[in-house]
Coordinates of C-alpha atoms and ligand atoms in Angstrom, one line a residue:
X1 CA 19.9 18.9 -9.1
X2 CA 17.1 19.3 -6.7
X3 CA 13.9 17.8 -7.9
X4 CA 11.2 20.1 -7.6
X5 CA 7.0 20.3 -6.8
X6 CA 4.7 20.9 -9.5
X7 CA 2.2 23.7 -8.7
X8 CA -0.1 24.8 -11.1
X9 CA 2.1 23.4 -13.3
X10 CA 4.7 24.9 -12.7
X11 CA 8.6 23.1 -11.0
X12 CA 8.4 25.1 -7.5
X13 CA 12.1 24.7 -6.2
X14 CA 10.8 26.3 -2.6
X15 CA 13.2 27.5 0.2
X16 CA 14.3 24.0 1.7
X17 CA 15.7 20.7 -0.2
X18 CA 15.6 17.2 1.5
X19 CA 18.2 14.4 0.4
X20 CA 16.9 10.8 0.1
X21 CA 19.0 7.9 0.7
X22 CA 19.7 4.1 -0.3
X23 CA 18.9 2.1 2.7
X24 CA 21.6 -0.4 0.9
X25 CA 24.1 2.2 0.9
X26 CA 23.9 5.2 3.0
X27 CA 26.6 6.9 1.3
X28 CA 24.6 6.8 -2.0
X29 CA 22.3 9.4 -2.2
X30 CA 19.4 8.8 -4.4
X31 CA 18.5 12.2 -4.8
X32 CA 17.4 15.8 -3.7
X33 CA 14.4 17.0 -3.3
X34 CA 12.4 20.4 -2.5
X35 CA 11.2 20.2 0.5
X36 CA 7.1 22.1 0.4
X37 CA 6.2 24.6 2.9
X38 CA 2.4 24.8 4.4
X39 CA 1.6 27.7 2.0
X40 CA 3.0 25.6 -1.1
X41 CA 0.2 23.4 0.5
X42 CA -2.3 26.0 0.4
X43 CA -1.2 26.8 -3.1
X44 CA -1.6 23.7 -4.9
X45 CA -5.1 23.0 -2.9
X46 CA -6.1 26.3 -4.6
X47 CA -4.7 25.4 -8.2
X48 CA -6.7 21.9 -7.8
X49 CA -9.6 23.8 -6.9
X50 CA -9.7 26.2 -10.0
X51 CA -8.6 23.3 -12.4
X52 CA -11.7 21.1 -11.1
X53 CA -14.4 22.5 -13.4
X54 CA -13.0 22.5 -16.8
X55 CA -11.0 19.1 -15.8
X56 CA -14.4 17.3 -14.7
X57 CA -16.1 18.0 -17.5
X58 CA -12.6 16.9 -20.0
X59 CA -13.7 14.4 -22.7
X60 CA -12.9 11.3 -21.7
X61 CA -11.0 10.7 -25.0
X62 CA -8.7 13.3 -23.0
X63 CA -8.5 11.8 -20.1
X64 CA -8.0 8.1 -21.9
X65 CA -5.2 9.5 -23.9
X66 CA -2.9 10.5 -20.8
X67 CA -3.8 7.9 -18.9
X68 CA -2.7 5.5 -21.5
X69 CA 0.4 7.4 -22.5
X70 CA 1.4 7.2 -18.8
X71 CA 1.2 3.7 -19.4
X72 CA 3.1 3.1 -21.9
X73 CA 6.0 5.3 -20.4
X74 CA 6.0 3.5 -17.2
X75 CA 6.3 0.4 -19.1
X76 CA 8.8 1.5 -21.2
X77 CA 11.5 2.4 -18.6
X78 CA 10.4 -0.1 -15.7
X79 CA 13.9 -1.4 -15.6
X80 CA 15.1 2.3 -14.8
X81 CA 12.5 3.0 -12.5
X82 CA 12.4 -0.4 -10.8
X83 CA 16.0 0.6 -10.4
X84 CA 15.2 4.0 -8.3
X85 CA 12.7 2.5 -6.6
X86 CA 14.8 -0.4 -5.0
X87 CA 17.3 1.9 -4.6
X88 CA 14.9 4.4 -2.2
X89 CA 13.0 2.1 -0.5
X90 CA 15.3 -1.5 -0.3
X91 CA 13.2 -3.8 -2.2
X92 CA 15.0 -6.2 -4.4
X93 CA 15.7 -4.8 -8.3
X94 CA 13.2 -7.9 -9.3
X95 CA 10.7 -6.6 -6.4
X96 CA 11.2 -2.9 -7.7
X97 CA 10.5 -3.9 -11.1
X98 CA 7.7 -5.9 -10.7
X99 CA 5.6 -3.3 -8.3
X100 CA 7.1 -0.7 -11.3
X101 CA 5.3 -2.9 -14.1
X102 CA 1.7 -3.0 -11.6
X103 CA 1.7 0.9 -11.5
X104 CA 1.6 0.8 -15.6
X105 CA -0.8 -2.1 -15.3
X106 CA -3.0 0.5 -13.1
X107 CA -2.4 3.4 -15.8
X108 CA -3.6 1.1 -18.3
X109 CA -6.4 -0.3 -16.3
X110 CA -7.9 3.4 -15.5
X111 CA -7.2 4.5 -19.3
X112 CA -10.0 2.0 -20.2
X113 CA -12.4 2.7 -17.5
X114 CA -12.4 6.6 -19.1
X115 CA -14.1 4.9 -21.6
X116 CA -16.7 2.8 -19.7
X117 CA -18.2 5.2 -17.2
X118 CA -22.1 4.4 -17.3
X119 CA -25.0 5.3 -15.8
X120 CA -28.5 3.8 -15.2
X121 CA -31.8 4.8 -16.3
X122 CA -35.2 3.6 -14.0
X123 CA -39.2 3.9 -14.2
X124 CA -39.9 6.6 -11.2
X125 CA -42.2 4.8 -9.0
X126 CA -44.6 7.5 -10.4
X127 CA -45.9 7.8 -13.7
X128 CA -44.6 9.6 -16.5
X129 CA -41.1 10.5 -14.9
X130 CA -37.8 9.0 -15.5
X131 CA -34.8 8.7 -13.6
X132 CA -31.1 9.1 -14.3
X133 CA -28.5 7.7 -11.8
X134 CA -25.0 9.0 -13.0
X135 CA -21.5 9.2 -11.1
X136 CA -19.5 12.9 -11.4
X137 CA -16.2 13.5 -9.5
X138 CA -16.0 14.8 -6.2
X139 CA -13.3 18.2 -6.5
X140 CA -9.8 18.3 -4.8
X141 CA -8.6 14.8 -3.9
X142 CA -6.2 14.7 -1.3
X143 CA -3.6 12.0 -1.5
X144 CA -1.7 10.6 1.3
X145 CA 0.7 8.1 0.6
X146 CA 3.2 6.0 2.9
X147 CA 7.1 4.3 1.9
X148 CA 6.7 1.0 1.3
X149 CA 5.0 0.9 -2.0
X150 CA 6.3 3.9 -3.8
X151 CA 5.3 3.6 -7.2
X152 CA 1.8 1.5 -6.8
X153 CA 0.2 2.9 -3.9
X154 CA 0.7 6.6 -5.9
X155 CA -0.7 5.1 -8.7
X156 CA -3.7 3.0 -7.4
X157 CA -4.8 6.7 -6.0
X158 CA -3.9 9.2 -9.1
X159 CA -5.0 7.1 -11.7
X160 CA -8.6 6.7 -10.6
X161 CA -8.8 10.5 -9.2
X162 CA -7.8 11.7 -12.8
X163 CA -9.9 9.1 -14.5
X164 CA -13.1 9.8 -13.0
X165 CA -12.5 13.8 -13.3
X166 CA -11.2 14.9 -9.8
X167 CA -7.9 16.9 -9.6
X168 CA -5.3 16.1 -7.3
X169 CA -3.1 17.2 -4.2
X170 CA -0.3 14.5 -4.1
X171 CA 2.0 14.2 -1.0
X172 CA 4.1 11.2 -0.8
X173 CA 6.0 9.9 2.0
X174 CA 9.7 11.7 2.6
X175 CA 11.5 8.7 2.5
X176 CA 10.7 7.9 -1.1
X177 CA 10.4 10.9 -2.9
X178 CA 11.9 10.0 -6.0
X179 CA 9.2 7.3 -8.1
X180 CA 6.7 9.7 -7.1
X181 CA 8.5 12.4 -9.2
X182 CA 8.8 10.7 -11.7
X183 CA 5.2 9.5 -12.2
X184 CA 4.1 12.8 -11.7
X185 CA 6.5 14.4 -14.2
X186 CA 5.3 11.5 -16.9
X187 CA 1.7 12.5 -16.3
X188 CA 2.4 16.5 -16.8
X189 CA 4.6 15.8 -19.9
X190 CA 1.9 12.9 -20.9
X191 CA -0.4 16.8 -21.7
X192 CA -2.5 17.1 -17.8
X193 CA -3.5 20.8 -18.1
X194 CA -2.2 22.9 -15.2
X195 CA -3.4 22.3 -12.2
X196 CA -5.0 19.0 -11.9
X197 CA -2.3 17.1 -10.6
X198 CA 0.1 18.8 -7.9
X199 CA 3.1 17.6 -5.9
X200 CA 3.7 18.5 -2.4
X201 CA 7.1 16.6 -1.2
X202 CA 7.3 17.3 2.5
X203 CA 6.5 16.4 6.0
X204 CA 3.5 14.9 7.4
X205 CA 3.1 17.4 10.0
X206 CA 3.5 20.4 7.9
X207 CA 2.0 19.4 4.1
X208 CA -0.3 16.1 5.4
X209 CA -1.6 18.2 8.0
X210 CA -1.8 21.5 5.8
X211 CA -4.6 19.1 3.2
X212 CA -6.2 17.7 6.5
X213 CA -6.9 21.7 7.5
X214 CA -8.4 22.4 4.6
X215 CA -12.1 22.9 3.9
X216 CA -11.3 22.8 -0.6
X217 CA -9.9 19.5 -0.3
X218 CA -13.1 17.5 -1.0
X219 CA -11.8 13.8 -0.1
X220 CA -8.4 12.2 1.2
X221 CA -6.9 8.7 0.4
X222 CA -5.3 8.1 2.9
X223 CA -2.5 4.5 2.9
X224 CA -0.5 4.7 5.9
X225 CA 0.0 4.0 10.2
X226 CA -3.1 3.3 12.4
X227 CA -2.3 7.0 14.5
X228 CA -1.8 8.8 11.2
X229 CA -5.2 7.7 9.4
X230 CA -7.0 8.3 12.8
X231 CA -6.1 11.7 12.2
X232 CA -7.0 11.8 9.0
X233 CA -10.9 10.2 9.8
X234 CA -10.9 13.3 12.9
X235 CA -10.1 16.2 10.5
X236 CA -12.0 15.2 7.5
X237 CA -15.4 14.4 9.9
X238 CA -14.2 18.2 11.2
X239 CA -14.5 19.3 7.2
X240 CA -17.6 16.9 6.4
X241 CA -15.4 15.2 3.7
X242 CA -15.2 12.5 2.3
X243 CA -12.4 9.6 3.0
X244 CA -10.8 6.7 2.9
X245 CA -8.0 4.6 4.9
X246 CA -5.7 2.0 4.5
X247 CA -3.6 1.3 7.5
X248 CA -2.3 -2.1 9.1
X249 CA -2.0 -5.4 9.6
X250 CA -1.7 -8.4 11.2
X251 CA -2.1 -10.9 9.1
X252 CA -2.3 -14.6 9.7
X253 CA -1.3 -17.4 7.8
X254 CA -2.5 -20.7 9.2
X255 CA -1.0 -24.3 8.0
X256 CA -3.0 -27.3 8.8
X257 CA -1.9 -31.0 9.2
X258 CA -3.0 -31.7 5.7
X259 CA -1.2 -28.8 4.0
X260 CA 1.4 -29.3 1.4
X261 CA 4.2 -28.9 3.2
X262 CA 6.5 -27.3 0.5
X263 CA 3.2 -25.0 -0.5
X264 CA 2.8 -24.1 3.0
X265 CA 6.4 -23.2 3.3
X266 CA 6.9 -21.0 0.5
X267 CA 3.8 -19.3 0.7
X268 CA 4.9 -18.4 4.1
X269 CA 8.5 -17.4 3.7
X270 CA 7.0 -15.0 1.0
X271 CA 4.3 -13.6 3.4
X272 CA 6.8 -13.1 6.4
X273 CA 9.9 -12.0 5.1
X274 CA 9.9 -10.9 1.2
X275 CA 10.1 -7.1 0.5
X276 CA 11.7 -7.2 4.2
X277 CA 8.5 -8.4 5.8
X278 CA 7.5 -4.1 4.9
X279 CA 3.9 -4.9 3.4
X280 CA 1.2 -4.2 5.0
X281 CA -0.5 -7.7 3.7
X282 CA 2.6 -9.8 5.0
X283 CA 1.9 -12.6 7.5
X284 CA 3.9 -11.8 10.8
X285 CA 1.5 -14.7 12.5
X286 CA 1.8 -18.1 11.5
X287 CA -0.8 -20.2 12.9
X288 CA 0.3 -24.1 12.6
X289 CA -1.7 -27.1 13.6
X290 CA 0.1 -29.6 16.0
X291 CA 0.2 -32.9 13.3
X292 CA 2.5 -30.5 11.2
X293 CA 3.9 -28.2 13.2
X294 CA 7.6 -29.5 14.2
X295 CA 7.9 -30.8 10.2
X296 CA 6.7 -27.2 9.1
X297 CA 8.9 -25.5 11.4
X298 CA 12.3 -27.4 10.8
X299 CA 11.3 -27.0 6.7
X300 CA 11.1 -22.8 7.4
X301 CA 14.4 -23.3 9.0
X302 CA 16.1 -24.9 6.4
X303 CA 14.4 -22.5 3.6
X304 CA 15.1 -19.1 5.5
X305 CA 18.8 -20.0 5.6
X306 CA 19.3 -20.0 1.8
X307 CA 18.2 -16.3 2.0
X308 CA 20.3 -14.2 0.8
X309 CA 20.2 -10.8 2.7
X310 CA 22.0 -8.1 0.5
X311 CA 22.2 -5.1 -1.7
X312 CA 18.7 -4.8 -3.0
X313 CA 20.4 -3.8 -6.5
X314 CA 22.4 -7.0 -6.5
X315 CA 21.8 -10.1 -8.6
X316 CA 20.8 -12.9 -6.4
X317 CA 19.7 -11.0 -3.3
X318 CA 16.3 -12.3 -1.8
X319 CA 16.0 -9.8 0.7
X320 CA 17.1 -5.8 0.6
X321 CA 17.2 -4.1 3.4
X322 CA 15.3 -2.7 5.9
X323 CA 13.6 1.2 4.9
X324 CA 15.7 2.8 7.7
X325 CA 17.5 3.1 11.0
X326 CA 14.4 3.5 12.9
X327 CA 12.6 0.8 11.5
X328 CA 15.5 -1.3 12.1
X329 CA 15.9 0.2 15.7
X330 CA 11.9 -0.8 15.6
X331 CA 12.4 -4.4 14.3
X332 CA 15.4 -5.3 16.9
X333 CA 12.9 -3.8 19.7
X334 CA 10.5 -6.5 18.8
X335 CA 12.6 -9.0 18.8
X336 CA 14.3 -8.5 22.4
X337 CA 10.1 -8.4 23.4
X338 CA 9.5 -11.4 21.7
X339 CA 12.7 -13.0 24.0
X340 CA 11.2 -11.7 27.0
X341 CA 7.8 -12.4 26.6
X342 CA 8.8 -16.3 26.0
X343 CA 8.7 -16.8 22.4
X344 CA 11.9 -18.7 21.3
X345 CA 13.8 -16.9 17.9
X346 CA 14.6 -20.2 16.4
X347 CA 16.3 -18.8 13.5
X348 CA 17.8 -15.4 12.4
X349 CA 17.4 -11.9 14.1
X350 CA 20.6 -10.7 13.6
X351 CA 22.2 -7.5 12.3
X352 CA 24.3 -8.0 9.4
X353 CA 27.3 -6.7 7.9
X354 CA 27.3 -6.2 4.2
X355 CA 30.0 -4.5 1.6
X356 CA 28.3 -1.1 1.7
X357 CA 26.7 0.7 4.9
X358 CA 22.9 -0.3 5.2
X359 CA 20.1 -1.3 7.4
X360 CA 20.1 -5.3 7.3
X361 CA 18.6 -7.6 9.1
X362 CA 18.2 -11.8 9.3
X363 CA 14.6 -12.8 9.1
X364 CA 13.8 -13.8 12.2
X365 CA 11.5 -16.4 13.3
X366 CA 9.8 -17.1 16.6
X367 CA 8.2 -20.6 17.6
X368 CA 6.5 -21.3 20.9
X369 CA 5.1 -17.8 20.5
X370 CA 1.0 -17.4 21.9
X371 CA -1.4 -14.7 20.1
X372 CA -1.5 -12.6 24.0
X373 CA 2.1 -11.5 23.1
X374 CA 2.9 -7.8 21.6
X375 CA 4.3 -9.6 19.0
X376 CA 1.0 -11.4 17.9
X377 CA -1.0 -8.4 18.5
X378 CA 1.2 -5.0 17.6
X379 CA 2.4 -4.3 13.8
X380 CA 5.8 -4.5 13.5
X381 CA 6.4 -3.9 9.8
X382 CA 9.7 -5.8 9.3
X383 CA 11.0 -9.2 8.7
X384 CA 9.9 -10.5 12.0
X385 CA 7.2 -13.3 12.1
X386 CA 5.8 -16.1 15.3
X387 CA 4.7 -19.1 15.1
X388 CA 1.6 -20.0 16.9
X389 CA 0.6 -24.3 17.2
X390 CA -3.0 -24.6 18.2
X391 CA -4.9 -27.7 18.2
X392 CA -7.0 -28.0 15.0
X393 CA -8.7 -26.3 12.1
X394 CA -11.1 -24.6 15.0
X395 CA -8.3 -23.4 17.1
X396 CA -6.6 -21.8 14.5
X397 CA -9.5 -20.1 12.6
X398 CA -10.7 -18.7 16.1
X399 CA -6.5 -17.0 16.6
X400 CA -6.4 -16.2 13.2
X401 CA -9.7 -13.9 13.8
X402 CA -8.4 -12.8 17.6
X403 CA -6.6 -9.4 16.2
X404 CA -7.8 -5.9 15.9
X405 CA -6.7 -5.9 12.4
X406 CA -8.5 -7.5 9.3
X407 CA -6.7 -6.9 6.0
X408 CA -5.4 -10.5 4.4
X409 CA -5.8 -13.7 6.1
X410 CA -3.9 -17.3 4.5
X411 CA -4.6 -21.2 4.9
X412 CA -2.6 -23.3 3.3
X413 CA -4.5 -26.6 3.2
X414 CA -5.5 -29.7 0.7
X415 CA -8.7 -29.9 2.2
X416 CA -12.1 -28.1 0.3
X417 CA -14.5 -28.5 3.6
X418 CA -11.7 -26.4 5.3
X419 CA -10.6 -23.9 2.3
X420 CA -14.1 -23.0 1.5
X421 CA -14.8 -22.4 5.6
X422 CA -12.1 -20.5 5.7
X423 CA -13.0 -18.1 3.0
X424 CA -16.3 -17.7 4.0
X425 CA -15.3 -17.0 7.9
X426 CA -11.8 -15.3 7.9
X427 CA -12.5 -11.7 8.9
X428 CA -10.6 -10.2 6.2
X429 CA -11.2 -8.4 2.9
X430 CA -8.6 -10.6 1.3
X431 CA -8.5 -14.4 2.1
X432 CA -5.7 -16.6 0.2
X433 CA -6.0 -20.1 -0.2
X434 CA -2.7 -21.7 -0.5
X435 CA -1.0 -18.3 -1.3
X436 CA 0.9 -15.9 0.2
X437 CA -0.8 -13.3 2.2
X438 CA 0.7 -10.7 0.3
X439 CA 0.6 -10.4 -3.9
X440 CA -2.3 -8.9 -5.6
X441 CA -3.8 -8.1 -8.7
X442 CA -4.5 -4.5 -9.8
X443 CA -7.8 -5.0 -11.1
X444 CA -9.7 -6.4 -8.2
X445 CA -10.2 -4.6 -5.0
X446 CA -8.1 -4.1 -2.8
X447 CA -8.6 -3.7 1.5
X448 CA -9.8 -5.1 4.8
X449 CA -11.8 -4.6 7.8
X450 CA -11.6 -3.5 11.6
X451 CA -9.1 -1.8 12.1
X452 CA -7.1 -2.3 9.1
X453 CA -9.4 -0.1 6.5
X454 CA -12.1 2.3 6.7
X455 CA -14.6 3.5 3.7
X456 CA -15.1 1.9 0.2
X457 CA -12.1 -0.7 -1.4
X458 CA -9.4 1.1 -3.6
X459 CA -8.4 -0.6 -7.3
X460 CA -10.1 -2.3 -9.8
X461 CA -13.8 -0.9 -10.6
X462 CA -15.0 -0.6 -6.9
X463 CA -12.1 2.5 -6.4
X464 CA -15.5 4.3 -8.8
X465 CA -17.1 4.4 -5.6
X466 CA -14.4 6.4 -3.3
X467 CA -13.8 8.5 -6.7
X468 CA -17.2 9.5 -7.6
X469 CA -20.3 11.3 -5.8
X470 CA -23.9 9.6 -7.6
X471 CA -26.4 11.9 -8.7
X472 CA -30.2 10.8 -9.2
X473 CA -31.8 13.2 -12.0
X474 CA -35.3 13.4 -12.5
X475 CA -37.7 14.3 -15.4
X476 CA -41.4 14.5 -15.9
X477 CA -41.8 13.2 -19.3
Ligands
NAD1 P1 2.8 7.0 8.3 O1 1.4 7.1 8.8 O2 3.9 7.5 9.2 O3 2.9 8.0 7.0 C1 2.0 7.9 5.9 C2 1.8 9.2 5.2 O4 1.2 10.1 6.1 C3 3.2 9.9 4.9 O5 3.1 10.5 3.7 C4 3.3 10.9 6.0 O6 4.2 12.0 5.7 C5 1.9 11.3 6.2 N1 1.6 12.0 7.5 C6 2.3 11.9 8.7 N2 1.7 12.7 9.6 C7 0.7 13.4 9.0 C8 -0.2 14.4 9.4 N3 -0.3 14.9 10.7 N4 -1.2 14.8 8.6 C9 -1.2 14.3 7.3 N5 -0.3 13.4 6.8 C10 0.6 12.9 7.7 O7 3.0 5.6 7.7 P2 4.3 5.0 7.0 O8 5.3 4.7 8.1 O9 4.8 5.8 5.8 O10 3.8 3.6 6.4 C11 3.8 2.4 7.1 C12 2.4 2.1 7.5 O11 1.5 2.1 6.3 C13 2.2 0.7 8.1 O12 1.4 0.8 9.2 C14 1.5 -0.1 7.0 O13 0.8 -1.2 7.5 C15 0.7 0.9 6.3 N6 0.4 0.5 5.0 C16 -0.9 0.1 4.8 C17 -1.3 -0.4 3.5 C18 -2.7 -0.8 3.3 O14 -3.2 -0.8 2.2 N7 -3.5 -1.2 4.3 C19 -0.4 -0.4 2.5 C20 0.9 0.0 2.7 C21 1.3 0.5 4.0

């Protein structure tokens, strides 16, 4: 059965389908989908747009009430999601399930904001007049998602648009069609009146580029590739609207002398390499001061070769495979680069055979890499991570800062003087102390700097400020 869009609440089956299949298993198709034209673009932009009015003034009792239901579904099947998620995108069933359980946490998160939007009232500077300073919803949100996070990035986008009264244009990326059904079929049977939330499955090109054209779609969230959201900044200055982008990383993780060496490893075996190293907060750098470095590096060794690459959907697997054959073809490129560049692979790299057809790869690890390389400088969104010694604590704060990106940035130290440095001078939105570089909550924000991120954070109570427009009222007494 082809899965259809949802325009104006109505299932749309369209004129073209598009299968979607298990990167662990390329004979398993996950499902099919309908495949939205331009004009089904157009259409749902224009059901968003009539729905906005009687949506943004909803009650938020309304609003609370599917939110919250939404919730609670999520929850209630995450094993059965978790399941279809691993199986579109690779992540591990445990990986699957977890980011499955943070996109209910976000339902349930935005459900209770509904009920705590606030204003402010001030003394005008002149006598006898007051002033009101509320927050309303902008119109049509546009919302641009990419594959590696198919159920949370949706959901850290839709759950605030809806909560603070927008309505929604929806495209998800074409290689994981299938959680973002389903979320959006929870939400219409969870009661959304027709209208405010649409899905457009589709091409970039053709539905992306279709929202980006459009002069009714009053913001875009955008989560994606650096040459994807600069398009997306050029045709929304163009349309004088509103947006918002999330694109890469390169994230370092640095490991002084005086680090626990088991915390430090683990902490960067998670960052590099778990859900295939396809996060845009892993760690592909891994700055390591000289007093630790051979230790550290013979201790990854030894910890990256009880990792079991497999079947995302089978018990004990620590890494599922990679999205697709042209990220893998991606992946392999940056490895031979690494080799001639200079950098030594020290462990892993290789393509692997597995009981069913799929896309896997051995973490690979570089040592004797330097931060000039491509591979210290260029995303390369797979399990591929370098190791870079330096001299000291200054050395390695100075090359974990040398990148064009600025999303998460790790240290994994004993030391205060040199935790508390580094949070106050990593040039990051996220800094982790002792943690991976990757793994966050849902109720905090959430994004970086440089080139990683442009506009206002997403999750938590700051995503108020990409969701709402403010409004300063005011009255002569
Ligand atoms: P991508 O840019 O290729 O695609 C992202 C989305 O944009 C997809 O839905 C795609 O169909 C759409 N798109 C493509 N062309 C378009 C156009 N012309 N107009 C409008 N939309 C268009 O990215 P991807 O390969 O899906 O995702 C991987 C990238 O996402 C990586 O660079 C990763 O770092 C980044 N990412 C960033 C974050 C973050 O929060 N910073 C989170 C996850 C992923």
């Amino acid at each position: 059965m082809v899965q259809k869009n949802l325009i104006d609440g109505e299932w749309i089956a369209g004129s073209e389908a598009f299968r979607s299949i298990n990167p662990s298993n390329t004979n398993d198709v996950v499902g099919e989908y309908a495949r939205a034209s331009a004009d089904d673009a157009r259409a749902a932009i224009a059901a968003a747009k009539a729905a906005f009015p009687a949506w943004s003034r909803s009650g938020i009792l309304e609003r609370h009430a599917i939110l919250r239901k939404t919730a609670d579904e999520i929850l209630a099947r995450k094993d059965e999601l978790g399941k279809l998620l691993s199986r579109e995108e690779g992540k591990t069933l445990v990986e699957g399930i977890g980011e499955t359980v943070r996109a209910g946490q976000i339902f349930d998160f935005f459900a209770g904001e509904c009920l705590r939007l606030a204003g402010e009232v001030l003394p005008s500077a002149r006598p006898n007049i007051g002033v009101e300073i509320t927050r309303e919803p902008i119109g049509v949100v546009g919302i641009i998602t990419p594959w590696n996070f198919p159920i949370a990035i949706p959901a850290w986008k839709i759950a605030p648009a809806l909560c603070y009264g927008n309505t929604v244009v929806f495209k998800p990326a074409e290689l994981v069609p299938g959680s973002s059904w389903a979320i959006v079929d929870i939400l219409h049977r969870a009661g959304l009146p027709k209208g405010v939330l649409n899905l457009v499955m589709g091409k970039g090109s053709v539905v992306g580029q279709a929202m980006l054209d459009s002069p009714d779609v009053h913001a875009i969230t955008f989560t994606g590739s650096v040459g994807t959201g600069k398009r997306v900044a050029a045709a929304s200055v163009e349309h004088n609207r509103k947006f918002q982008l999330e694109m890469g990383g390169k994230n370092p993780f640095v490991v002084l002398d005086d680090a626990d060496l088991s915390v430090a490893v683990e902490a960067a075996v998670n960052s590099a390499f778990f859900s295939t190293g396809q996060r845009c907060t892993a760690s592909s750098r891994i700055i390591v001061t000289e007093g630790i470095h051979d230790r550290f590096v013979a201790a990854m060794g030894e910890r990256m070769q009880g990792l079991v690459v497999d079947d995302a959907l089978k018990a004990g697997t620590h890494i599922g495979p990679v999205v697709d054959e042209s990220q893998l073809n991606q992946d392999s490129d940056y490895i031979a680069i690494g080799k001639q560049e200079g950098a030594r692979l020290a462990f892993g790299g290789e393509l692997l055979q597995r009981d069913t057809p799929g896309f896997y790869l051995q973490p690979a690890l570089f040592t004797e890499a330097t931060n000039k390389m491509r591979i210290s400088r260029e995303e390369i969104f797979g399990p591929v991570a370098a190791v870079i010694r330096v001299k000291d604590y200054d050395e390695a704060l100075a090359v974990a800062n040398d990148t064009p990106f600025g999303l998460s940035s790790g240290i994994a130290t004993t030391s205060l003087k040199h935790a508390t440095h580094f949070k106050r001078n990593a040039e990051a939105g996220m800094v982790m102390v002792n943690l991976p570089t990757a793994g966050v909550d849902f109720h905090v924000p959430f994004g970086g700097r440089k080139g990683s991120s442009y506009g206002s954070r997403e999750q938590g109570r700051y995503a108020a400020e990409f969701y709402t427009t403010v409004k300063t009222a005011y009255t002569l007494a």
